mmCIF file of C-alpha atoms in Angstrom:
data_model
loop_
_atom_site.group_PDB
_atom_site.id
_atom_site.type_symbol
_atom_site.label_atom_id
_atom_site.label_comp_id
_atom_site.label_asym_id
_atom_site.label_seq_id
_atom_site.Cartn_x
_atom_site.Cartn_y
_atom_site.Cartn_z
ATOM 1 C CA MET A 107 -50.025 6.235 -77.070
ATOM 2 C CA ASN A 108 -47.641 6.131 -79.967
ATOM 3 C CA SER A 109 -47.686 4.618 -83.396
ATOM 4 C CA THR A 110 -45.507 4.272 -86.434
ATOM 5 C CA ASP A 111 -45.311 3.022 -89.976
ATOM 6 C CA VAL A 112 -43.227 -0.150 -90.006
ATOM 7 C CA PRO A 113 -40.870 -1.894 -92.414
ATOM 8 C CA ARG A 114 -42.021 -4.989 -94.257
ATOM 9 C CA LEU A 115 -41.836 -7.768 -91.695
ATOM 10 C CA SER A 116 -43.394 -11.202 -92.033
ATOM 11 C CA VAL A 117 -44.282 -13.126 -88.888
ATOM 12 C CA ARG A 118 -44.911 -16.854 -88.742
ATOM 13 C CA SER A 119 -45.340 -17.469 -85.006
ATOM 14 C CA PRO A 120 -46.059 -15.685 -81.715
ATOM 15 C CA GLY A 121 -42.330 -15.777 -80.999
ATOM 16 C CA ASP A 122 -41.633 -13.931 -84.255
ATOM 17 C CA LEU A 123 -44.215 -11.303 -83.377
ATOM 18 C CA ILE A 124 -42.789 -10.796 -79.879
ATOM 19 C CA ALA A 125 -39.326 -10.464 -81.414
ATOM 20 C CA ALA A 126 -40.631 -7.851 -83.862
ATOM 21 C CA VAL A 127 -42.424 -5.578 -81.390
ATOM 22 C CA PRO A 128 -39.337 -3.817 -79.918
ATOM 23 C CA TYR A 129 -38.166 -2.957 -83.439
ATOM 24 C CA LEU A 130 -41.606 -1.752 -84.445
ATOM 25 C CA LEU A 131 -41.783 0.570 -81.437
ATOM 26 C CA GLY A 132 -38.088 1.453 -81.178
ATOM 27 C CA PHE A 133 -37.787 0.140 -77.611
ATOM 28 C CA HIS A 134 -38.621 -2.892 -75.488
ATOM 29 C CA PRO A 135 -42.091 -2.302 -73.995
ATOM 30 C CA ALA A 136 -42.977 -2.814 -70.349
ATOM 31 C CA ASP A 137 -46.290 -2.271 -68.564
ATOM 32 C CA SER A 138 -47.821 -1.750 -71.996
ATOM 33 C CA VAL A 139 -50.545 -2.970 -74.294
ATOM 34 C CA VAL A 140 -49.487 -3.190 -77.929
ATOM 35 C CA VAL A 141 -51.629 -3.746 -80.997
ATOM 36 C CA VAL A 142 -49.873 -5.081 -84.078
ATOM 37 C CA ALA A 143 -51.993 -4.721 -87.203
ATOM 38 C CA MET A 144 -51.431 -7.007 -90.172
ATOM 39 C CA GLN A 145 -52.531 -7.492 -93.727
ATOM 40 C CA GLY A 146 -52.227 -11.184 -94.417
ATOM 41 C CA LYS A 147 -48.946 -12.195 -92.793
ATOM 42 C CA ARG A 148 -47.308 -8.800 -93.195
ATOM 43 C CA VAL A 149 -47.129 -6.354 -90.309
ATOM 44 C CA THR A 150 -48.424 -2.954 -91.396
ATOM 45 C CA PHE A 151 -48.716 -0.960 -88.194
ATOM 46 C CA ALA A 152 -48.013 -1.024 -84.472
ATOM 47 C CA ALA A 153 -49.427 1.088 -81.660
ATOM 48 C CA ARG A 154 -48.729 1.105 -77.932
ATOM 49 C CA SER A 155 -50.416 2.443 -74.816
ATOM 50 C CA ASP A 156 -49.499 2.322 -71.142
ATOM 51 C CA LEU A 157 -51.370 -0.224 -69.071
ATOM 52 C CA PRO A 158 -54.130 1.450 -67.065
ATOM 53 C CA ASP A 159 -53.370 1.689 -63.372
ATOM 54 C CA LEU A 160 -56.233 -0.404 -62.020
ATOM 55 C CA ARG A 161 -56.973 -0.273 -58.326
ATOM 56 C CA GLU A 162 -58.509 -3.738 -58.272
ATOM 57 C CA PRO A 163 -58.412 -6.795 -60.556
ATOM 58 C CA VAL A 164 -61.358 -7.358 -62.857
ATOM 59 C CA ASP A 165 -62.621 -10.844 -63.607
ATOM 60 C CA SER A 166 -62.044 -11.583 -67.306
ATOM 61 C CA ALA A 167 -65.420 -13.198 -68.035
ATOM 62 C CA ARG A 168 -67.310 -10.441 -66.261
ATOM 63 C CA ARG A 169 -65.151 -7.808 -67.977
ATOM 64 C CA MET A 170 -66.046 -9.103 -71.456
ATOM 65 C CA ALA A 171 -69.777 -8.998 -70.645
ATOM 66 C CA GLU A 172 -70.024 -5.616 -68.938
ATOM 67 C CA PRO A 173 -70.593 -2.244 -70.627
ATOM 68 C CA ALA A 174 -67.603 -0.025 -71.308
ATOM 69 C CA ARG A 175 -65.924 1.573 -68.305
ATOM 70 C CA PRO A 176 -63.695 4.635 -68.096
ATOM 71 C CA VAL A 177 -60.662 2.348 -68.301
ATOM 72 C CA ASP A 178 -61.842 1.347 -71.787
ATOM 73 C CA GLU A 179 -61.128 4.770 -73.282
ATOM 74 C CA PRO A 180 -57.483 3.952 -74.179
ATOM 75 C CA ALA A 181 -58.689 0.670 -75.687
ATOM 76 C CA ARG A 182 -61.268 2.392 -77.861
ATOM 77 C CA HIS A 183 -58.671 4.910 -78.942
ATOM 78 C CA LEU A 184 -56.194 2.179 -79.912
ATOM 79 C CA ALA A 185 -58.895 0.390 -81.888
ATOM 80 C CA ALA A 186 -59.891 3.585 -83.702
ATOM 81 C CA VAL A 187 -56.265 4.232 -84.667
ATOM 82 C CA VAL A 188 -55.820 0.672 -85.967
ATOM 83 C CA ALA A 189 -59.086 0.896 -87.912
ATOM 84 C CA ARG A 190 -57.592 3.739 -89.988
ATOM 85 C CA GLN A 191 -54.714 1.558 -91.166
ATOM 86 C CA VAL A 192 -54.386 -0.899 -94.038
ATOM 87 C CA ALA A 193 -55.053 -4.054 -92.036
ATOM 88 C CA ASP A 194 -57.402 -7.013 -92.016
ATOM 89 C CA ARG A 195 -56.485 -8.452 -88.604
ATOM 90 C CA ALA A 196 -54.600 -7.642 -85.437
ATOM 91 C CA THR A 197 -52.827 -9.237 -82.507
ATOM 92 C CA VAL A 198 -52.937 -7.755 -79.016
ATOM 93 C CA LEU A 199 -49.962 -8.117 -76.676
ATOM 94 C CA GLY A 200 -49.897 -7.137 -73.035
ATOM 95 C CA TYR A 201 -46.613 -6.725 -71.158
ATOM 96 C CA GLY A 202 -46.725 -7.049 -67.386
ATOM 97 C CA PRO A 203 -48.498 -8.888 -64.554
ATOM 98 C CA ALA A 204 -51.750 -10.701 -65.302
ATOM 99 C CA ALA A 205 -53.794 -8.558 -62.897
ATOM 100 C CA ARG A 206 -53.074 -5.474 -65.015
ATOM 101 C CA VAL A 207 -52.622 -7.021 -68.452
ATOM 102 C CA THR A 208 -55.783 -9.144 -68.605
ATOM 103 C CA PRO A 209 -58.367 -6.352 -68.263
ATOM 104 C CA ALA A 210 -56.424 -4.130 -70.660
ATOM 105 C CA VAL A 211 -56.128 -6.864 -73.293
ATOM 106 C CA ASP A 212 -59.799 -7.783 -72.872
ATOM 107 C CA ALA A 213 -60.801 -4.148 -73.344
ATOM 108 C CA VAL A 214 -58.745 -3.838 -76.516
ATOM 109 C CA ARG A 215 -60.189 -7.084 -77.881
ATOM 110 C CA VAL A 216 -63.727 -5.784 -77.361
ATOM 111 C CA ALA A 217 -62.869 -2.425 -78.945
ATOM 112 C CA LEU A 218 -61.243 -4.057 -81.976
ATOM 113 C CA ALA A 219 -64.262 -6.346 -82.441
ATOM 114 C CA ASP A 220 -66.565 -3.314 -82.278
ATOM 115 C CA ALA A 221 -64.398 -1.679 -84.952
ATOM 116 C CA GLY A 222 -64.746 -4.746 -87.185
ATOM 117 C CA ILE A 223 -61.127 -5.880 -86.858
ATOM 118 C CA PRO A 224 -60.662 -9.626 -86.208
ATOM 119 C CA VAL A 225 -58.219 -10.467 -83.436
ATOM 120 C CA LEU A 226 -55.802 -13.144 -84.574
ATOM 121 C CA ASP A 227 -54.373 -13.711 -81.101
ATOM 122 C CA ALA A 228 -54.074 -12.043 -77.706
ATOM 123 C CA LEU A 229 -50.926 -12.629 -75.670
ATOM 124 C CA ARG A 230 -49.499 -11.767 -72.289
ATOM 125 C CA VAL A 231 -45.716 -11.459 -72.341
ATOM 126 C CA THR A 232 -43.441 -11.406 -69.320
ATOM 127 C CA ASP A 233 -40.195 -12.909 -68.030
ATOM 128 C CA GLY A 234 -39.278 -14.685 -71.272
ATOM 129 C CA ARG A 235 -42.637 -16.447 -71.642
ATOM 130 C CA TYR A 236 -45.960 -15.760 -73.278
ATOM 131 C CA TRP A 237 -49.510 -16.930 -72.641
ATOM 132 C CA SER A 238 -52.365 -16.864 -75.155
ATOM 133 C CA TYR A 239 -55.810 -15.693 -74.091
ATOM 134 C CA LEU A 240 -57.370 -17.417 -77.112
ATOM 135 C CA CYS A 241 -55.771 -20.860 -76.860
ATOM 136 C CA ASP A 242 -56.240 -23.311 -74.008
ATOM 137 C CA GLU A 243 -54.703 -26.383 -75.648
ATOM 138 C CA PRO A 244 -51.892 -27.532 -73.332
ATOM 139 C CA GLU A 245 -49.966 -29.034 -76.271
ATOM 140 C CA CYS A 246 -49.340 -25.637 -77.856
ATOM 141 C CA CYS A 247 -50.252 -23.248 -75.036
ATOM 142 C CA PRO A 248 -49.122 -24.810 -71.741
ATOM 143 C CA PRO A 249 -50.464 -23.237 -68.515
ATOM 144 C CA GLU A 250 -46.915 -22.380 -67.396
ATOM 145 C CA GLY A 251 -46.461 -20.313 -70.553
ATOM 146 C CA THR A 252 -44.381 -20.794 -73.688
ATOM 147 C CA PRO A 253 -40.731 -19.741 -73.556
ATOM 148 C CA TYR A 254 -39.356 -17.607 -76.379
ATOM 149 C CA ASP A 255 -35.906 -16.383 -77.348
ATOM 150 C CA THR A 256 -35.875 -13.189 -79.414
ATOM 151 C CA GLY A 257 -32.108 -13.416 -79.783
ATOM 152 C CA SER A 258 -32.364 -16.488 -81.962
ATOM 153 C CA SER A 259 -35.233 -15.225 -84.094
ATOM 154 C CA GLU A 260 -34.596 -14.761 -87.811
ATOM 155 C CA LEU A 261 -36.875 -11.744 -87.640
ATOM 156 C CA THR A 262 -34.603 -10.071 -85.076
ATOM 157 C CA ALA A 263 -31.621 -10.637 -87.340
ATOM 158 C CA ALA A 264 -33.538 -9.227 -90.307
ATOM 159 C CA ALA A 265 -34.588 -6.141 -88.327
ATOM 160 C CA VAL A 266 -31.013 -5.454 -87.218
ATOM 161 C CA PHE A 267 -29.773 -5.958 -90.767
ATOM 162 C CA ALA A 268 -32.379 -3.450 -91.975
ATOM 163 C CA GLY A 269 -31.039 -0.878 -89.509
ATOM 164 C CA GLN A 270 -33.896 -1.074 -87.020
ATOM 165 C CA VAL A 271 -33.040 -0.216 -83.412
ATOM 166 C CA ALA A 272 -34.653 -1.476 -80.207
ATOM 167 C CA LEU A 273 -33.633 0.521 -77.136
ATOM 168 C CA PRO A 274 -33.793 -1.114 -73.695
ATOM 169 C CA ASP A 275 -36.885 0.831 -72.625
ATOM 170 C CA ARG A 276 -38.876 3.982 -73.232
ATOM 171 C CA ALA A 277 -36.870 5.902 -70.640
ATOM 172 C CA THR A 278 -33.787 5.443 -72.818
ATOM 173 C CA LEU A 279 -35.694 6.955 -75.729
ATOM 174 C CA VAL A 280 -36.788 9.913 -73.582
ATOM 175 C CA ALA A 281 -33.164 10.460 -72.585
ATOM 176 C CA GLN A 282 -32.252 10.896 -76.254
ATOM 177 C CA VAL A 283 -34.195 14.171 -76.358
ATOM 178 C CA ALA A 284 -33.384 15.367 -72.820
ATOM 179 C CA PRO A 285 -31.690 18.765 -72.481
ATOM 180 C CA VAL A 286 -27.955 18.850 -71.932
ATOM 181 C CA ASP A 287 -26.796 20.108 -68.550
ATOM 182 C CA GLY A 288 -23.717 21.060 -66.575
ATOM 183 C CA ALA A 289 -20.964 23.102 -68.189
ATOM 184 C CA GLU A 290 -22.431 22.593 -71.654
ATOM 185 C CA ARG A 291 -25.742 24.105 -70.538
ATOM 186 C CA ALA A 292 -23.987 27.085 -68.978
ATOM 187 C CA ALA A 293 -22.064 27.735 -72.204
ATOM 188 C CA LEU A 294 -25.260 27.494 -74.263
ATOM 189 C CA ARG A 295 -27.024 29.907 -71.910
ATOM 190 C CA ARG A 296 -24.327 32.482 -72.537
ATOM 191 C CA ALA A 297 -24.501 31.807 -76.291
ATOM 192 C CA THR A 298 -28.278 32.326 -76.199
ATOM 193 C CA GLU A 299 -27.861 35.672 -74.449
ATOM 194 C CA ARG A 300 -25.542 36.736 -77.268
ATOM 195 C CA ALA A 301 -28.004 35.447 -79.851
ATOM 196 C CA GLY A 302 -30.872 37.320 -78.200
ATOM 197 C CA GLN A 303 -28.962 40.587 -78.412
ATOM 198 C CA ARG A 304 -28.037 39.857 -82.011
ATOM 199 C CA PHE A 305 -31.703 39.182 -82.813
ATOM 200 C CA ALA A 306 -32.769 42.429 -81.137
ATOM 201 C CA ASP A 307 -30.208 44.330 -83.207
ATOM 202 C CA LEU A 308 -31.518 42.580 -86.314
ATOM 203 C CA LEU A 309 -35.091 43.612 -85.525
ATOM 204 C CA ASP A 310 -33.979 47.205 -85.156
ATOM 205 C CA SER A 311 -32.551 47.136 -88.666
ATOM 206 C CA ALA A 312 -35.247 44.933 -90.219
ATOM 207 C CA ASP A 313 -37.598 45.957 -92.978
ATOM 208 C CA VAL A 314 -40.707 46.720 -90.907
ATOM 209 C CA LEU A 315 -43.095 45.880 -93.745
ATOM 210 C CA GLY A 316 -41.658 42.566 -94.802
ATOM 211 C CA GLY A 317 -39.189 41.404 -92.177
ATOM 212 C CA ARG A 318 -36.825 40.523 -94.995
ATOM 213 C CA THR A 319 -33.747 40.825 -92.817
ATOM 214 C CA VAL A 320 -35.017 38.249 -90.323
ATOM 215 C CA ARG A 321 -36.148 35.872 -93.083
ATOM 216 C CA THR A 322 -32.836 36.184 -94.866
ATOM 217 C CA ALA A 323 -30.896 35.480 -91.679
ATOM 218 C CA GLY A 324 -33.160 32.554 -90.867
ATOM 219 C CA ARG A 325 -32.822 30.957 -94.272
ATOM 220 C CA ALA A 326 -29.067 31.331 -94.147
ATOM 221 C CA ALA A 327 -28.877 29.709 -90.704
ATOM 222 C CA ILE A 328 -31.124 26.830 -91.791
ATOM 223 C CA ARG A 329 -29.117 26.289 -94.971
ATOM 224 C CA VAL A 330 -25.862 26.119 -93.017
ATOM 225 C CA ALA A 331 -27.345 23.788 -90.371
ATOM 226 C CA LEU A 332 -28.802 21.346 -92.893
ATOM 227 C CA ARG A 333 -25.635 21.322 -94.983
ATOM 228 C CA ARG A 334 -23.417 20.748 -91.963
ATOM 229 C CA HIS A 335 -25.471 17.872 -90.588
ATOM 230 C CA ARG A 336 -25.823 16.218 -93.982
ATOM 231 C CA LYS A 337 -22.023 16.199 -94.042
ATOM 232 C CA GLY A 338 -21.945 14.606 -90.588
ATOM 233 C CA GLU A 339 -20.799 17.790 -88.839
ATOM 234 C CA ARG A 340 -22.236 19.543 -85.772
ATOM 235 C CA LEU A 341 -23.158 23.150 -85.051
ATOM 236 C CA ASP A 342 -21.214 25.059 -82.417
ATOM 237 C CA ASP A 343 -22.928 26.690 -79.428
ATOM 238 C CA ASP A 344 -23.373 30.086 -81.048
ATOM 239 C CA GLU A 345 -24.859 28.528 -84.173
ATOM 240 C CA VAL A 346 -27.337 26.462 -82.161
ATOM 241 C CA ALA A 347 -28.330 29.468 -80.070
ATOM 242 C CA TRP A 348 -28.735 31.727 -83.105
ATOM 243 C CA LEU A 349 -30.821 29.150 -84.976
ATOM 244 C CA SER A 350 -33.062 28.493 -81.968
ATOM 245 C CA VAL A 351 -33.752 32.211 -81.540
ATOM 246 C CA LEU A 352 -34.432 32.742 -85.250
ATOM 247 C CA LEU A 353 -36.930 29.862 -85.213
ATOM 248 C CA THR A 354 -39.221 31.897 -82.960
ATOM 249 C CA ASP A 355 -40.160 33.728 -86.140
ATOM 250 C CA LEU A 356 -42.876 31.589 -87.733
ATOM 251 C CA THR A 357 -41.829 32.366 -91.303
ATOM 252 C CA VAL A 358 -38.341 31.085 -90.448
ATOM 253 C CA ARG A 359 -39.788 28.072 -88.626
ATOM 254 C CA ASP A 360 -41.991 27.210 -91.612
ATOM 255 C CA HIS A 361 -39.043 27.581 -93.967
ATOM 256 C CA ALA A 362 -37.201 24.996 -91.874
ATOM 257 C CA TRP A 363 -40.316 22.807 -91.799
ATOM 258 C CA GLU A 364 -40.554 22.768 -95.592
ATOM 259 C CA ARG A 365 -36.935 21.603 -95.794
ATOM 260 C CA THR A 366 -37.271 18.912 -93.153
ATOM 261 C CA ASP A 367 -38.210 15.347 -94.019
ATOM 262 C CA GLY A 368 -37.376 11.902 -92.668
ATOM 263 C CA ARG A 369 -33.675 11.884 -93.519
ATOM 264 C CA ASP A 370 -31.260 10.682 -90.860
ATOM 265 C CA ALA A 371 -29.425 14.002 -91.067
ATOM 266 C CA ASP A 372 -32.649 15.929 -90.398
ATOM 267 C CA ILE A 373 -33.385 13.807 -87.325
ATOM 268 C CA ALA A 374 -29.804 14.279 -86.111
ATOM 269 C CA LEU A 375 -29.946 18.049 -86.613
ATOM 270 C CA TRP A 376 -33.201 18.689 -84.782
ATOM 271 C CA THR A 377 -32.335 16.243 -81.992
ATOM 272 C CA ASP A 378 -29.101 18.134 -81.416
ATOM 273 C CA VAL A 379 -30.751 21.561 -81.529
ATOM 274 C CA LEU A 380 -33.600 20.443 -79.244
ATOM 275 C CA ARG A 381 -31.198 19.082 -76.635
ATOM 276 C CA ARG A 382 -28.961 22.160 -76.696
ATOM 277 C CA ALA A 383 -31.522 24.971 -77.118
ATOM 278 C CA GLU A 384 -32.549 26.857 -74.010
ATOM 279 C CA PRO A 385 -35.941 25.507 -72.798
ATOM 280 C CA GLU A 386 -37.826 28.662 -73.799
ATOM 281 C CA PHE A 387 -36.618 28.137 -77.374
ATOM 282 C CA SER A 388 -37.309 24.376 -77.558
ATOM 283 C CA ALA A 389 -40.743 24.429 -79.193
ATOM 284 C CA ALA A 390 -39.704 24.818 -82.833
ATOM 285 C CA PRO A 391 -36.738 22.387 -82.888
ATOM 286 C CA GLY A 392 -38.737 19.831 -80.879
ATOM 287 C CA SER A 393 -41.641 20.045 -83.312
ATOM 288 C CA LEU A 394 -39.311 19.787 -86.300
ATOM 289 C CA LEU A 395 -37.693 16.714 -84.756
ATOM 290 C CA ALA A 396 -41.141 15.182 -84.219
ATOM 291 C CA PHE A 397 -42.034 15.835 -87.852
ATOM 292 C CA ALA A 398 -38.774 14.344 -89.153
ATOM 293 C CA ALA A 399 -39.124 11.301 -86.897
ATOM 294 C CA TRP A 400 -42.759 10.762 -87.925
ATOM 295 C CA ARG A 401 -41.858 11.038 -91.613
ATOM 296 C CA ALA A 402 -39.129 8.422 -91.081
ATOM 297 C CA GLY A 403 -41.579 6.053 -89.389
ATOM 298 C CA HIS A 404 -40.138 6.570 -85.887
ATOM 299 C CA GLY A 405 -43.427 7.284 -84.160
ATOM 300 C CA SER A 406 -42.087 6.680 -80.660
ATOM 301 C CA LEU A 407 -39.285 9.221 -81.101
ATOM 302 C CA ALA A 408 -41.813 11.711 -82.465
ATOM 303 C CA ALA A 409 -44.017 11.105 -79.425
ATOM 304 C CA VAL A 410 -41.305 11.741 -76.828
ATOM 305 C CA ALA A 411 -40.172 14.884 -78.673
ATOM 306 C CA LEU A 412 -43.726 16.206 -78.590
ATOM 307 C CA GLU A 413 -44.059 15.339 -74.911
ATOM 308 C CA ARG A 414 -41.032 17.541 -74.233
ATOM 309 C CA VAL A 415 -42.403 20.405 -76.300
ATOM 310 C CA LEU A 416 -45.953 20.321 -74.980
ATOM 311 C CA GLY A 417 -44.770 19.939 -71.396
ATOM 312 C CA ARG A 418 -43.146 23.363 -71.693
ATOM 313 C CA HIS A 419 -45.233 24.956 -74.486
ATOM 314 C CA PRO A 420 -48.736 23.420 -74.261
ATOM 315 C CA ASP A 421 -50.246 25.802 -76.832
ATOM 316 C CA TYR A 422 -47.589 25.537 -79.539
ATOM 317 C CA SER A 423 -49.660 25.016 -82.685
ATOM 318 C CA LEU A 424 -47.282 22.887 -84.746
ATOM 319 C CA ALA A 425 -46.700 20.510 -81.830
ATOM 320 C CA LEU A 426 -50.451 20.204 -81.289
ATOM 321 C CA LEU A 427 -50.968 19.474 -84.980
ATOM 322 C CA LEU A 428 -48.316 16.756 -85.020
ATOM 323 C CA ASP A 429 -49.573 15.298 -81.746
ATOM 324 C CA ASP A 430 -53.015 15.009 -83.320
ATOM 325 C CA LEU A 431 -51.542 13.228 -86.358
ATOM 326 C CA LEU A 432 -49.826 10.680 -84.122
ATOM 327 C CA ARG A 433 -52.860 10.142 -81.924
ATOM 328 C CA ARG A 434 -55.077 9.579 -84.966
ATOM 329 C CA GLY A 435 -52.556 7.161 -86.460
ATOM 330 C CA VAL A 436 -52.135 9.114 -89.698
ATOM 331 C CA PRO A 437 -49.437 7.244 -91.662
ATOM 332 C CA PRO A 438 -46.349 9.164 -92.868
ATOM 333 C CA SER A 439 -47.236 8.126 -96.422
ATOM 334 C CA HIS A 440 -50.004 10.716 -96.184
ATOM 335 C CA LEU A 441 -47.298 13.297 -96.922
ATOM 336 C CA ASP A 442 -45.384 11.480 -99.637
ATOM 337 C CA GLY A 443 -44.085 14.214 -101.912
ATOM 338 C CA TRP A 444 -43.509 16.703 -99.072
ATOM 339 C CA PRO A 445 -43.380 19.702 -99.204
ATOM 340 C CA ALA A 446 -45.442 19.817 -102.410
ATOM 341 C CA VAL A 447 -48.367 18.269 -100.506
ATOM 342 C CA ARG A 448 -50.060 20.047 -97.620
ATOM 343 C CA LEU A 449 -51.492 18.925 -94.327
ATOM 344 C CA PRO A 450 -55.255 19.543 -94.178
ATOM 345 C CA GLY A 451 -56.066 22.871 -92.598
ATOM 346 C CA VAL A 452 -52.450 24.060 -92.530
ATOM 347 C CA VAL A 453 -51.591 27.375 -94.147
ATOM 348 C CA ARG A 454 -47.886 28.067 -94.513
ATOM 349 C CA ARG A 455 -47.124 31.691 -93.627
ATOM 350 C CA ARG A 456 -45.366 33.871 -96.130
ATOM 351 C CA GLY A 457 -44.630 37.536 -96.376
ATOM 352 C CA ARG A 458 -45.354 39.341 -93.162
ATOM 353 C CA ARG A 459 -43.013 38.446 -90.311
ATOM 354 C CA ARG A 460 -44.538 36.903 -87.195
ATOM 355 C CA ARG A 461 -42.832 35.847 -84.005
ATOM 356 C CA ASP A 462 -44.260 32.966 -82.008
ATOM 357 C CA ALA A 463 -45.035 33.628 -78.368
ATOM 358 C CA HIS A 464 -43.564 30.220 -77.561
#
């Protein structure tokens, strides 16, 4: 599941809402159930989950009357996330074939009702048409579905004007954080070997009590990286390798964390470092990218970055913390004023040098 704060968007029809969803998520959903939370007519939050892979269709009427099943767990989770938001109603949208969408949408409707959130509408969307589960009037909800055209929607134009991006699908988003390969990967591997030797030499000369040499080198590398990316420049292979190795020291990583927010340059920097770092050094830049993306309201980008990190480093604490924030639907506004504010339960390390095992 992924979620995100959203820009101020007003919807006046199901077609408007369908047009808005790809910009709320950052990509066009498929085989998904999406909950769009609203306060009045303003969208305040959107969350998405994959459709459950059901082995057999479930009759809708029976499904609404039966006790919760294991397939309802994602629905309850979505409802719990939405319940934490500023919202007084929600619309549920299912993308895909009726046999899979209907039970998922029904489950989410039940879970939202149990959470005290009225469901304004429930839609199935596929092949340029939508069907409402709550309307059976043929004048407004014909049995063959209602066609829609997102390209002609004023909301689509407004989202594009506001700089919102809707990628073709989630796979395209995943590709944005995929590691580079080929000759570029080979060059970065050699650069990382040089950086590893440089780091070992640094440890030999470091102040054993305070690790000042490592912290000083880390702060210098972070300062250069942030300055370069805020000027629209890019680090070379040796700089990326050196930064990724230095970030294994948690005091260096936390120094970078404190200086990372939701700026476009921060997202660009950590995306670049994540893609180019050797996999064993991907945990810190991937987590920093997830944090920057979350702070900017790009919950889907944060989610795919964390998937990459946790797939390789399942115990990396910062990634687990951020993954928990996303799964609980904590809004980025929770950290307005960063880094002066602190995440609950998080102690920033200072003084003694520590190197992360991941």
